[in-house]
Amino acid sequence: RHHDAVQMEGVSMDGSFRLLEEINKAEAGDTKAMRRVAYYLLYENNMEDLEPEIAERCLRYLRDAISAGDPDAMMDLGGMYITGRGVPKSRADALYWYGKAAELQQPLAFNRIAQVYLYDEDTEALGYLPATEDPGRLQKAFEYFQKGADLGDVGCMNELGIMYMKGECTEADEEKGFHWFTKAYNSYT
């Protein structure tokens, strides 16, 4: 999931002191802290509805980080729209923000765009929903997976491997399928 980026940055929001420290940085204009706080507030407890003032703070922080050119903030805002967390659910708005991040060559953005085209429902259940049968959408998904794979997104590599193995939007080609699976595997090692 795209929100794992916070953990990769080594930021742990365990404990209210750490969160307060990050909020203070965010309020002082640190756009990286804004994104980290917004992420934490959005996903701290996925099971509960987001309180309106928390949603507004997240939106403000993400918009400020986006103004500073942060593609990860664009991804997080797209995630809010695709799930309807803190904002009205909107595939169009999600695609807009994922597209902005893709313009900045954020590899995961290509994956998210492809997922929106591939599945008829939201992308929170990645891989668990049946793929669309619309050939135009399948082709767009294939193209975005290809772009993301070329930029190094492992999820795109795996999806591309599956599409080659199944012959979706391309001739079935086990060799190309295994090529992408191997490339994805080697990206982890």
Coordinates of N, CA, C and O in Angstrom, one line a residue:
R1 N 0.8 -1.2 0.0 CA 0.0 0.0 0.0 C 0.9 1.2 0.0 O 2.0 1.2 0.5
H2 N 0.3 2.3 -0.6 CA 1.2 3.5 -0.7 C 1.5 4.1 0.7 O 2.5 4.8 0.8
H3 N 0.7 3.9 1.7 CA 1.0 4.5 3.0 C 2.1 3.9 3.7 O 2.5 4.3 4.7
D4 N 2.7 2.8 3.2 CA 3.8 2.2 3.8 C 5.1 3.1 3.7 O 6.0 2.9 4.4
A5 N 5.0 4.1 2.8 CA 6.1 5.0 2.7 C 6.5 5.7 4.0 O 7.7 5.9 4.2
V6 N 5.5 5.9 4.8 CA 5.8 6.6 6.1 C 6.7 5.7 6.9 O 7.7 6.1 7.5
Q7 N 6.4 4.4 7.0 CA 7.2 3.5 7.7 C 8.6 3.4 7.1 O 9.6 3.3 7.9
M8 N 8.8 3.4 5.8 CA 10.1 3.3 5.2 C 10.9 4.5 5.5 O 12.1 4.4 5.5
E9 N 10.3 5.7 5.8 CA 11.0 6.9 6.1 C 11.5 6.8 7.6 O 12.2 7.7 8.0
G10 N 11.2 5.7 8.3 CA 11.6 5.5 9.6 C 10.9 6.4 10.6 O 11.3 6.6 11.7
V11 N 9.7 6.8 10.3 CA 8.9 7.6 11.2 C 7.9 6.7 11.9 O 7.1 6.0 11.3
S12 N 8.0 6.7 13.2 CA 7.0 6.0 14.0 C 6.2 7.0 14.8 O 6.8 7.8 15.5
M13 N 4.9 6.9 14.7 CA 4.1 7.9 15.4 C 3.7 7.3 16.8 O 2.7 7.7 17.4
D14 N 4.4 6.2 17.2 CA 4.0 5.6 18.5 C 4.2 6.7 19.6 O 5.3 7.2 19.7
G15 N 3.2 6.9 20.4 CA 3.4 7.8 21.5 C 2.9 9.2 21.1 O 3.3 9.7 20.0
S16 N 2.2 9.8 22.0 CA 1.7 11.2 21.7 C 2.8 12.2 21.6 O 2.6 13.2 20.9
F17 N 3.9 12.0 22.3 CA 5.0 13.0 22.2 C 5.5 13.1 20.8 O 5.7 14.2 20.3
R18 N 5.7 12.0 20.1 CA 6.3 12.0 18.8 C 5.2 12.6 17.8 O 5.6 13.4 16.9
L19 N 4.0 12.4 18.0 CA 3.0 13.0 17.1 C 2.9 14.5 17.4 O 2.9 15.2 16.4
L20 N 3.0 14.9 18.6 CA 3.0 16.3 18.9 C 4.2 17.0 18.3 O 4.1 18.1 17.7
E21 N 5.3 16.4 18.3 CA 6.5 16.9 17.7 C 6.3 17.1 16.2 O 6.7 18.1 15.6
E22 N 5.8 16.1 15.6 CA 5.5 16.1 14.1 C 4.5 17.2 13.8 O 4.6 17.9 12.8
I23 N 3.4 17.3 14.6 CA 2.4 18.4 14.4 C 3.1 19.8 14.5 O 2.8 20.7 13.7
N24 N 3.9 20.0 15.5 CA 4.6 21.2 15.6 C 5.5 21.5 14.4 O 5.5 22.7 14.0
K25 N 6.2 20.5 13.9 CA 7.0 20.7 12.7 C 6.1 21.1 11.5 O 6.4 22.0 10.7
A26 N 4.9 20.4 11.4 CA 4.0 20.7 10.3 C 3.4 22.1 10.4 O 3.4 22.8 9.4
E27 N 3.1 22.5 11.6 CA 2.5 23.9 11.8 C 3.6 24.9 11.5 O 3.2 26.1 11.2
A28 N 4.9 24.5 11.7 CA 6.0 25.5 11.4 C 6.3 25.5 9.9 O 7.2 26.3 9.5
G29 N 5.6 24.7 9.1 CA 5.8 24.8 7.6 C 6.6 23.6 7.0 O 6.8 23.6 5.8
D30 N 6.9 22.6 7.8 CA 7.7 21.5 7.3 C 6.7 20.6 6.5 O 5.9 19.9 7.1
T31 N 6.8 20.6 5.2 CA 5.9 19.9 4.3 C 6.0 18.4 4.5 O 5.0 17.7 4.3
K32 N 7.2 17.9 4.7 CA 7.4 16.4 4.9 C 6.6 16.0 6.2 O 6.0 15.0 6.2
A33 N 6.7 16.8 7.2 CA 6.0 16.5 8.5 C 4.5 16.6 8.3 O 3.7 15.8 8.8
M34 N 4.1 17.6 7.4 CA 2.7 17.7 7.1 C 2.1 16.4 6.5 O 1.1 15.9 6.9
R35 N 2.9 15.8 5.6 CA 2.4 14.6 4.9 C 2.4 13.4 5.9 O 1.5 12.6 5.9
R36 N 3.5 13.4 6.8 CA 3.5 12.3 7.7 C 2.4 12.4 8.7 O 1.7 11.4 9.1
V37 N 2.1 13.6 9.2 CA 1.0 13.7 10.2 C -0.4 13.4 9.5 O -1.2 12.7 10.0
A38 N -0.6 13.9 8.3 CA -1.8 13.6 7.5 C -2.0 12.1 7.4 O -3.1 11.6 7.6
Y39 N -0.9 11.5 7.0 CA -1.0 10.0 6.8 C -1.4 9.3 8.1 O -2.3 8.5 8.2
Y40 N -0.7 9.7 9.2 CA -1.0 9.1 10.5 C -2.4 9.3 10.9 O -3.1 8.4 11.3
L41 N -2.9 10.5 10.8 CA -4.3 10.8 11.2 C -5.3 10.1 10.3 O -6.3 9.7 10.8
L42 N -5.0 10.0 9.0 CA -5.9 9.3 8.1 C -6.0 7.8 8.4 O -7.0 7.2 8.3
Y43 N -4.8 7.2 8.7 CA -4.8 5.7 8.8 C -4.5 5.1 10.2 O -4.4 3.9 10.4
E44 N -4.5 6.0 11.2 CA -4.2 5.6 12.6 C -5.3 4.5 13.0 O -5.0 3.5 13.5
N45 N -6.5 4.8 12.7 CA -7.6 3.9 13.0 C -8.6 3.9 11.8 O -9.5 4.6 11.8
N46 N -8.3 3.0 10.9 CA -9.1 2.9 9.7 C -10.5 2.4 9.9 O -11.4 2.6 9.1
M47 N -10.8 1.9 11.1 CA -12.1 1.3 11.4 C -13.1 2.4 11.8 O -14.3 2.2 11.7
E48 N -12.6 3.6 12.3 CA -13.5 4.6 12.7 C -13.6 5.7 11.6 O -12.7 5.9 10.8
D49 N -14.8 6.4 11.6 CA -15.0 7.5 10.7 C -14.0 8.6 11.1 O -13.7 8.8 12.3
L50 N -13.6 9.3 10.1 CA -12.7 10.5 10.4 C -13.5 11.7 10.8 O -14.5 12.0 10.2
E51 N -13.1 12.2 11.9 CA -13.8 13.4 12.4 C -13.6 14.6 11.4 O -12.5 14.7 10.9
P52 N -14.6 15.4 11.2 CA -14.4 16.5 10.2 C -13.2 17.4 10.4 O -12.6 17.8 9.5
E53 N -12.9 17.8 11.7 CA -11.8 18.6 11.9 C -10.4 17.9 11.6 O -9.5 18.6 11.1
I54 N -10.4 16.6 11.8 CA -9.2 15.8 11.5 C -9.1 15.8 9.9 O -8.0 15.9 9.4
A55 N -10.2 15.5 9.2 CA -10.2 15.5 7.8 C -9.7 16.8 7.2 O -8.9 16.8 6.3
E56 N -10.2 17.9 7.8 CA -9.8 19.2 7.3 C -8.3 19.5 7.5 O -7.7 20.0 6.6
R57 N -7.8 19.1 8.6 CA -6.4 19.2 8.9 C -5.6 18.4 7.9 O -4.6 18.9 7.3
C58 N -6.0 17.2 7.6 CA -5.3 16.3 6.7 C -5.3 17.0 5.3 O -4.3 17.0 4.6
L59 N -6.4 17.5 4.9 CA -6.6 18.2 3.6 C -5.6 19.4 3.5 O -5.0 19.6 2.5
R60 N -5.6 20.2 4.6 CA -4.8 21.4 4.6 C -3.3 21.0 4.5 O -2.6 21.6 3.7
Y61 N -2.9 20.0 5.3 CA -1.5 19.6 5.2 C -1.1 19.0 3.9 O -0.1 19.3 3.3
L62 N -2.0 18.2 3.3 CA -1.7 17.6 2.0 C -1.7 18.6 0.9 O -0.8 18.6 0.1
R63 N -2.6 19.6 1.0 CA -2.6 20.6 -0.1 C -1.3 21.5 0.1 O -0.7 21.9 -1.0
D64 N -0.9 21.8 1.3 CA 0.4 22.5 1.5 C 1.6 21.7 0.9 O 2.5 22.3 0.3
A65 N 1.6 20.5 1.2 CA 2.7 19.6 0.7 C 2.7 19.5 -0.8 O 3.7 19.5 -1.4
I66 N 1.5 19.4 -1.3 CA 1.3 19.4 -2.8 C 1.8 20.7 -3.4 O 2.5 20.7 -4.4
S67 N 1.5 21.8 -2.8 CA 2.0 23.1 -3.3 C 3.5 23.2 -3.3 O 4.1 23.9 -4.1
A68 N 4.1 22.4 -2.4 CA 5.6 22.3 -2.4 C 6.1 21.3 -3.4 O 7.3 21.0 -3.5
G69 N 5.2 20.6 -4.1 CA 5.6 19.6 -5.2 C 5.8 18.2 -4.7 O 6.5 17.4 -5.3
D70 N 5.2 17.9 -3.5 CA 5.4 16.5 -3.0 C 4.5 15.5 -3.6 O 3.3 15.5 -3.4
P71 N 5.1 14.6 -4.5 CA 4.2 13.6 -5.2 C 3.6 12.6 -4.2 O 2.5 12.1 -4.5
D72 N 4.2 12.3 -3.1 CA 3.6 11.4 -2.1 C 2.4 12.0 -1.5 O 1.4 11.3 -1.2
A73 N 2.4 13.3 -1.3 CA 1.2 14.0 -0.8 C 0.0 13.9 -1.8 O -1.1 13.7 -1.5
M74 N 0.4 14.0 -3.1 CA -0.6 13.8 -4.2 C -1.2 12.4 -4.1 O -2.4 12.2 -4.3
M75 N -0.3 11.4 -3.9 CA -0.8 10.0 -3.8 C -1.7 9.9 -2.6 O -2.7 9.2 -2.7
D76 N -1.4 10.5 -1.5 CA -2.2 10.4 -0.3 C -3.6 11.0 -0.5 O -4.6 10.5 -0.1
L77 N -3.6 12.2 -1.2 CA -4.8 12.8 -1.5 C -5.7 12.0 -2.4 O -6.9 11.8 -2.3
G78 N -5.0 11.4 -3.4 CA -5.7 10.4 -4.3 C -6.3 9.3 -3.5 O -7.4 8.8 -3.8
G79 N -5.5 8.8 -2.5 CA -6.0 7.7 -1.7 C -7.2 8.1 -0.9 O -8.1 7.3 -0.7
M80 N -7.3 9.3 -0.4 CA -8.4 9.8 0.3 C -9.7 9.7 -0.6 O -10.7 9.3 -0.2
Y81 N -9.5 10.2 -1.9 CA -10.6 10.2 -2.8 C -11.1 8.8 -3.2 O -12.2 8.5 -3.4
I82 N -10.1 7.9 -3.5 CA -10.5 6.6 -3.9 C -11.2 5.8 -2.8 O -12.1 5.0 -3.1
T83 N -10.9 6.1 -1.6 CA -11.5 5.4 -0.5 C -12.7 6.2 0.1 O -13.5 5.6 0.9
G84 N -12.8 7.5 -0.1 CA -13.8 8.3 0.5 C -13.5 8.6 1.9 O -14.3 9.0 2.7
R85 N -12.2 8.5 2.3 CA -11.8 8.8 3.7 C -11.6 10.3 3.9 O -10.6 10.8 3.4
G86 N -12.5 10.9 4.5 CA -12.4 12.4 4.8 C -12.9 13.3 3.7 O -12.9 14.5 3.9
V87 N -13.2 12.7 2.6 CA -13.7 13.5 1.4 C -14.8 12.6 0.7 O -14.8 11.4 0.9
P88 N -15.6 13.2 -0.1 CA -16.5 12.4 -0.9 C -15.8 11.4 -1.8 O -14.8 11.8 -2.4
K89 N -16.2 10.2 -1.9 CA -15.5 9.2 -2.7 C -15.6 9.6 -4.2 O -16.7 10.0 -4.7
S90 N -14.5 9.6 -4.9 CA -14.5 10.1 -6.3 C -13.3 9.5 -7.1 O -12.2 9.8 -6.8
R91 N -13.6 8.6 -8.0 CA -12.6 8.0 -8.8 C -12.0 9.0 -9.7 O -10.8 9.0 -9.9
A92 N -12.8 10.0 -10.2 CA -12.2 11.0 -11.0 C -11.2 11.9 -10.3 O -10.1 12.2 -10.8
D93 N -11.5 12.3 -9.1 CA -10.5 13.1 -8.3 C -9.3 12.3 -7.9 O -8.2 12.8 -7.9
A94 N -9.5 11.0 -7.6 CA -8.4 10.1 -7.3 C -7.5 10.0 -8.5 O -6.2 10.2 -8.4
L95 N -8.0 9.8 -9.7 CA -7.2 9.7 -10.9 C -6.5 11.0 -11.2 O -5.4 11.0 -11.6
Y96 N -7.2 12.1 -10.9 CA -6.5 13.4 -11.1 C -5.2 13.5 -10.3 O -4.2 13.9 -10.8
W97 N -5.3 13.2 -9.0 CA -4.2 13.3 -8.1 C -3.1 12.3 -8.4 O -1.9 12.6 -8.3
Y98 N -3.5 11.1 -8.7 CA -2.6 10.0 -9.1 C -1.9 10.5 -10.3 O -0.7 10.3 -10.5
G99 N -2.6 11.1 -11.3 CA -2.0 11.6 -12.5 C -1.0 12.7 -12.3 O 0.0 12.7 -12.9
K100 N -1.3 13.6 -11.3 CA -0.3 14.6 -11.0 C 1.0 14.0 -10.5 O 2.1 14.5 -10.8
A101 N 0.8 13.0 -9.6 CA 2.0 12.3 -9.1 C 2.8 11.6 -10.2 O 4.0 11.6 -10.3
A102 N 2.0 11.0 -11.2 CA 2.6 10.3 -12.3 C 3.4 11.3 -13.2 O 4.5 11.0 -13.7
E103 N 2.9 12.5 -13.3 CA 3.6 13.5 -14.1 C 5.0 13.8 -13.5 O 5.9 14.2 -14.2
L104 N 5.1 13.6 -12.2 CA 6.4 13.8 -11.5 C 7.2 12.5 -11.4 O 8.2 12.4 -10.6
Q105 N 6.7 11.5 -12.1 CA 7.4 10.2 -12.2 C 7.4 9.4 -10.9 O 8.3 8.7 -10.6
Q106 N 6.4 9.5 -10.1 CA 6.2 8.8 -8.9 C 5.8 7.4 -9.3 O 4.7 7.2 -9.8
P107 N 6.7 6.3 -9.2 CA 6.3 5.0 -9.7 C 5.0 4.4 -9.3 O 4.3 3.8 -10.0
L108 N 4.7 4.6 -8.0 CA 3.5 4.0 -7.4 C 2.2 4.6 -8.0 O 1.2 4.0 -8.1
A109 N 2.4 5.8 -8.5 CA 1.2 6.5 -9.1 C 0.7 5.7 -10.3 O -0.5 5.6 -10.6
F110 N 1.7 5.2 -11.1 CA 1.3 4.4 -12.3 C 0.5 3.2 -11.9 O -0.4 2.8 -12.5
N111 N 0.9 2.6 -10.8 CA 0.3 1.4 -10.3 C -1.2 1.7 -9.9 O -2.1 1.0 -10.2
R112 N -1.3 2.8 -9.1 CA -2.6 3.2 -8.6 C -3.6 3.5 -9.8 O -4.7 3.2 -9.8
I113 N -3.1 4.2 -10.8 CA -3.9 4.6 -12.0 C -4.3 3.3 -12.7 O -5.5 3.1 -13.0
A114 N -3.4 2.4 -12.9 CA -3.7 1.1 -13.5 C -4.7 0.3 -12.7 O -5.6 -0.3 -13.3
Q115 N -4.6 0.4 -11.4 CA -5.6 -0.4 -10.6 C -7.0 0.2 -10.7 O -8.0 -0.5 -10.8
V116 N -7.1 1.5 -10.8 CA -8.4 2.2 -11.0 C -9.0 1.7 -12.4 O -10.2 1.4 -12.4
Y117 N -8.2 1.6 -13.4 CA -8.7 1.2 -14.7 C -9.0 -0.3 -14.7 O -9.9 -0.8 -15.3
L118 N -8.2 -1.1 -13.9 CA -8.3 -2.6 -13.9 C -9.6 -3.0 -13.2 O -10.2 -4.0 -13.6
Y119 N -9.9 -2.4 -12.1 CA -11.0 -2.9 -11.3 C -12.2 -1.9 -11.3 O -12.0 -0.7 -11.5
D120 N -13.3 -2.5 -11.2 CA -14.6 -1.7 -11.3 C -14.9 -1.0 -9.9 O -15.8 -0.2 -9.9
E121 N -14.3 -1.4 -8.9 CA -14.5 -0.9 -7.5 C -13.3 -0.1 -7.1 O -12.3 0.0 -7.8
D122 N -13.3 0.4 -5.8 CA -12.2 1.1 -5.3 C -11.0 0.2 -5.2 O -11.1 -1.0 -5.2
T123 N -9.8 0.8 -5.1 CA -8.5 0.0 -5.1 C -8.1 -0.4 -3.7 O -7.0 -1.0 -3.6
E124 N -8.9 -0.2 -2.7 CA -8.5 -0.7 -1.4 C -8.4 -2.2 -1.3 O -7.6 -2.7 -0.6
A125 N -9.1 -2.9 -2.1 CA -9.1 -4.3 -2.1 C -8.3 -4.9 -3.3 O -8.6 -5.8 -3.9
L126 N -7.1 -4.2 -3.5 CA -6.3 -4.6 -4.6 C -6.1 -6.1 -4.8 O -5.8 -6.8 -3.9
G127 N -6.4 -6.5 -6.0 CA -6.3 -7.9 -6.3 C -7.4 -8.8 -5.9 O -7.4 -10.0 -6.3
Y128 N -8.4 -8.4 -5.1 CA -9.4 -9.2 -4.7 C -10.7 -9.0 -5.5 O -11.6 -9.8 -5.3
L129 N -10.8 -8.0 -6.3 CA -11.9 -7.8 -7.1 C -11.7 -8.3 -8.5 O -10.6 -8.4 -9.0
P130 N -12.7 -8.8 -9.2 CA -12.5 -9.2 -10.6 C -12.2 -8.1 -11.5 O -12.7 -7.0 -11.3
A131 N -11.3 -8.3 -12.4 CA -10.9 -7.3 -13.3 C -12.0 -6.9 -14.3 O -12.9 -7.7 -14.5
T132 N -12.0 -5.7 -14.7 CA -13.0 -5.2 -15.7 C -12.9 -6.1 -17.0 O -11.9 -6.6 -17.3
E133 N -14.0 -6.2 -17.7 CA -14.0 -6.9 -19.0 C -14.0 -5.9 -20.1 O -14.0 -6.2 -21.3
D134 N -13.9 -4.6 -19.8 CA -13.9 -3.5 -20.8 C -12.5 -3.5 -21.4 O -11.5 -3.2 -20.7
P135 N -12.4 -3.8 -22.7 CA -11.0 -3.9 -23.3 C -10.3 -2.6 -23.3 O -9.0 -2.6 -23.2
G136 N -11.0 -1.5 -23.4 CA -10.3 -0.2 -23.3 C -9.7 0.1 -22.0 O -8.5 0.6 -21.9
R137 N -10.4 -0.2 -20.9 CA -9.8 -0.1 -19.6 C -8.7 -1.1 -19.3 O -7.7 -0.7 -18.7
L138 N -8.8 -2.3 -19.8 CA -7.7 -3.3 -19.7 C -6.5 -2.8 -20.4 O -5.4 -2.9 -19.8
Q139 N -6.6 -2.2 -21.5 CA -5.5 -1.7 -22.3 C -4.8 -0.5 -21.5 O -3.6 -0.5 -21.4
K140 N -5.6 0.4 -21.0 CA -5.1 1.5 -20.2 C -4.3 0.9 -19.0 O -3.2 1.4 -18.6
A141 N -4.9 -0.1 -18.3 CA -4.2 -0.7 -17.1 C -2.9 -1.2 -17.5 O -1.9 -1.0 -16.9
F142 N -2.9 -2.0 -18.6 CA -1.7 -2.6 -19.1 C -0.6 -1.5 -19.4 O 0.6 -1.6 -19.0
E143 N -1.0 -0.4 -20.1 CA 0.0 0.7 -20.4 C 0.5 1.3 -19.1 O 1.7 1.6 -19.0
Y144 N -0.3 1.5 -18.1 CA 0.2 2.2 -16.9 C 1.0 1.2 -16.1 O 2.0 1.6 -15.5
F145 N 0.7 -0.1 -16.1 CA 1.5 -1.1 -15.4 C 2.9 -1.1 -16.1 O 3.9 -1.2 -15.4
Q146 N 2.9 -1.0 -17.4 CA 4.2 -1.0 -18.1 C 5.0 0.2 -17.7 O 6.2 0.1 -17.5
K147 N 4.4 1.4 -17.7 CA 5.2 2.6 -17.3 C 5.7 2.5 -15.9 O 6.8 2.9 -15.6
G148 N 4.9 2.0 -15.0 CA 5.3 1.9 -13.6 C 6.4 0.9 -13.4 O 7.3 1.0 -12.7
A149 N 6.3 -0.2 -14.2 CA 7.3 -1.3 -14.1 C 8.6 -0.8 -14.6 O 9.7 -1.0 -14.0
D150 N 8.6 0.0 -15.7 CA 9.8 0.6 -16.3 C 10.4 1.6 -15.3 O 11.7 1.7 -15.3
L151 N 9.6 2.2 -14.4 CA 10.2 3.1 -13.3 C 10.6 2.3 -12.1 O 11.0 2.9 -11.1
G152 N 10.3 1.0 -12.0 CA 10.8 0.2 -10.9 C 9.7 -0.2 -9.9 O 10.1 -0.7 -8.8
D153 N 8.4 0.1 -10.1 CA 7.4 -0.3 -9.2 C 7.2 -1.8 -9.2 O 6.8 -2.4 -10.3
V154 N 7.4 -2.5 -8.1 CA 7.4 -3.9 -8.1 C 5.9 -4.4 -8.3 O 5.7 -5.4 -8.9
G155 N 5.0 -3.7 -7.7 CA 3.6 -4.1 -8.0 C 3.2 -4.1 -9.4 O 2.5 -5.0 -9.9
C156 N 3.7 -3.1 -10.2 CA 3.5 -3.0 -11.6 C 4.2 -4.2 -12.3 O 3.6 -4.8 -13.2
M157 N 5.4 -4.5 -11.9 CA 6.1 -5.6 -12.5 C 5.3 -6.9 -12.3 O 5.1 -7.7 -13.3
N158 N 4.7 -7.2 -11.1 CA 4.0 -8.4 -10.9 C 2.7 -8.4 -11.7 O 2.3 -9.4 -12.3
E159 N 2.0 -7.3 -11.8 CA 0.7 -7.2 -12.5 C 1.0 -7.4 -14.0 O 0.3 -8.1 -14.7
L160 N 2.1 -6.8 -14.5 CA 2.5 -7.0 -15.9 C 2.8 -8.5 -16.2 O 2.4 -9.0 -17.2
G161 N 3.5 -9.1 -15.3 CA 3.8 -10.5 -15.4 C 2.5 -11.4 -15.5 O 2.4 -12.2 -16.4
I162 N 1.5 -11.0 -14.7 CA 0.2 -11.7 -14.8 C -0.5 -11.5 -16.1 O -1.0 -12.4 -16.7
M163 N -0.4 -10.3 -16.6 CA -1.1 -9.9 -17.8 C -0.4 -10.7 -19.0 O -1.1 -11.1 -19.9
Y164 N 0.9 -10.8 -19.0 CA 1.6 -11.5 -20.0 C 1.2 -13.0 -19.9 O 1.0 -13.7 -20.9
M165 N 1.2 -13.5 -18.7 CA 0.9 -15.0 -18.6 C -0.5 -15.3 -19.0 O -0.8 -16.3 -19.7
K166 N -1.5 -14.4 -18.8 CA -2.9 -14.6 -19.1 C -3.2 -14.2 -20.6 O -4.2 -14.5 -21.1
G167 N -2.3 -13.4 -21.2 CA -2.5 -12.8 -22.5 C -3.6 -11.7 -22.5 O -4.4 -11.6 -23.4
E168 N -3.6 -10.9 -21.4 CA -4.5 -9.8 -21.3 C -3.9 -8.6 -22.0 O -2.8 -8.1 -21.5
C169 N -4.5 -8.1 -23.0 CA -4.0 -6.9 -23.7 C -2.7 -7.1 -24.5 O -2.1 -6.2 -24.9
T170 N -2.3 -8.3 -24.6 CA -1.1 -8.7 -25.3 C -1.2 -10.2 -25.6 O -2.0 -10.9 -25.1
E171 N -0.3 -10.6 -26.4 CA -0.2 -12.1 -26.7 C 0.3 -12.8 -25.4 O 1.2 -12.2 -24.7
A172 N -0.3 -13.9 -25.1 CA 0.2 -14.7 -24.0 C 1.7 -15.0 -24.2 O 2.1 -15.4 -25.3
D173 N 2.5 -14.7 -23.2 CA 4.0 -14.9 -23.4 C 4.6 -15.2 -22.1 O 4.8 -14.3 -21.2
E174 N 4.8 -16.5 -21.8 CA 5.3 -17.0 -20.5 C 6.7 -16.4 -20.3 O 7.0 -16.1 -19.2
E175 N 7.5 -16.3 -21.3 CA 8.9 -15.8 -21.2 C 8.8 -14.3 -20.6 O 9.5 -14.0 -19.7
K176 N 8.0 -13.5 -21.2 CA 7.9 -12.1 -20.7 C 7.2 -12.1 -19.3 O 7.6 -11.2 -18.5
G177 N 6.3 -12.9 -19.1 CA 5.7 -13.0 -17.8 C 6.7 -13.3 -16.7 O 6.8 -12.7 -15.7
F178 N 7.5 -14.4 -17.0 CA 8.5 -14.7 -16.0 C 9.6 -13.7 -15.9 O 10.2 -13.5 -14.8
H179 N 9.9 -13.0 -17.0 CA 10.8 -11.9 -17.0 C 10.4 -10.8 -15.9 O 11.2 -10.4 -15.1
W180 N 9.1 -10.4 -16.0 CA 8.6 -9.4 -15.0 C 8.5 -10.0 -13.6 O 8.8 -9.2 -12.7
F181 N 8.2 -11.2 -13.4 CA 8.1 -11.8 -12.1 C 9.5 -11.9 -11.5 O 9.8 -11.6 -10.3
T182 N 10.5 -12.2 -12.3 CA 11.9 -12.3 -11.9 C 12.4 -10.9 -11.5 O 13.1 -10.7 -10.5
K183 N 12.1 -10.0 -12.4 CA 12.6 -8.6 -12.1 C 12.0 -8.1 -10.8 O 12.7 -7.4 -10.0
A184 N 10.7 -8.4 -10.6 CA 10.1 -8.0 -9.3 C 10.8 -8.7 -8.1 O 11.1 -8.0 -7.1
Y185 N 11.0 -9.9 -8.2 CA 11.6 -10.7 -7.2 C 13.0 -10.1 -6.9 O 13.4 -9.9 -5.7
N186 N 13.8 -9.9 -7.9 CA 15.1 -9.3 -7.8 C 15.1 -7.9 -7.2 O 16.1 -7.5 -6.6
S187 N 14.1 -7.2 -7.3 CA 14.0 -5.9 -6.8 C 13.9 -5.9 -5.3 O 14.2 -5.0 -4.6
Y188 N 13.4 -7.1 -4.7 CA 13.3 -7.2 -3.3 C 14.6 -7.7 -2.6 O 14.9 -7.5 -1.5
T189 N 15.5 -8.3 -3.5 CA 16.7 -8.9 -2.9 C 17.9 -7.9 -3.1 O 17.9 -7.0 -3.7

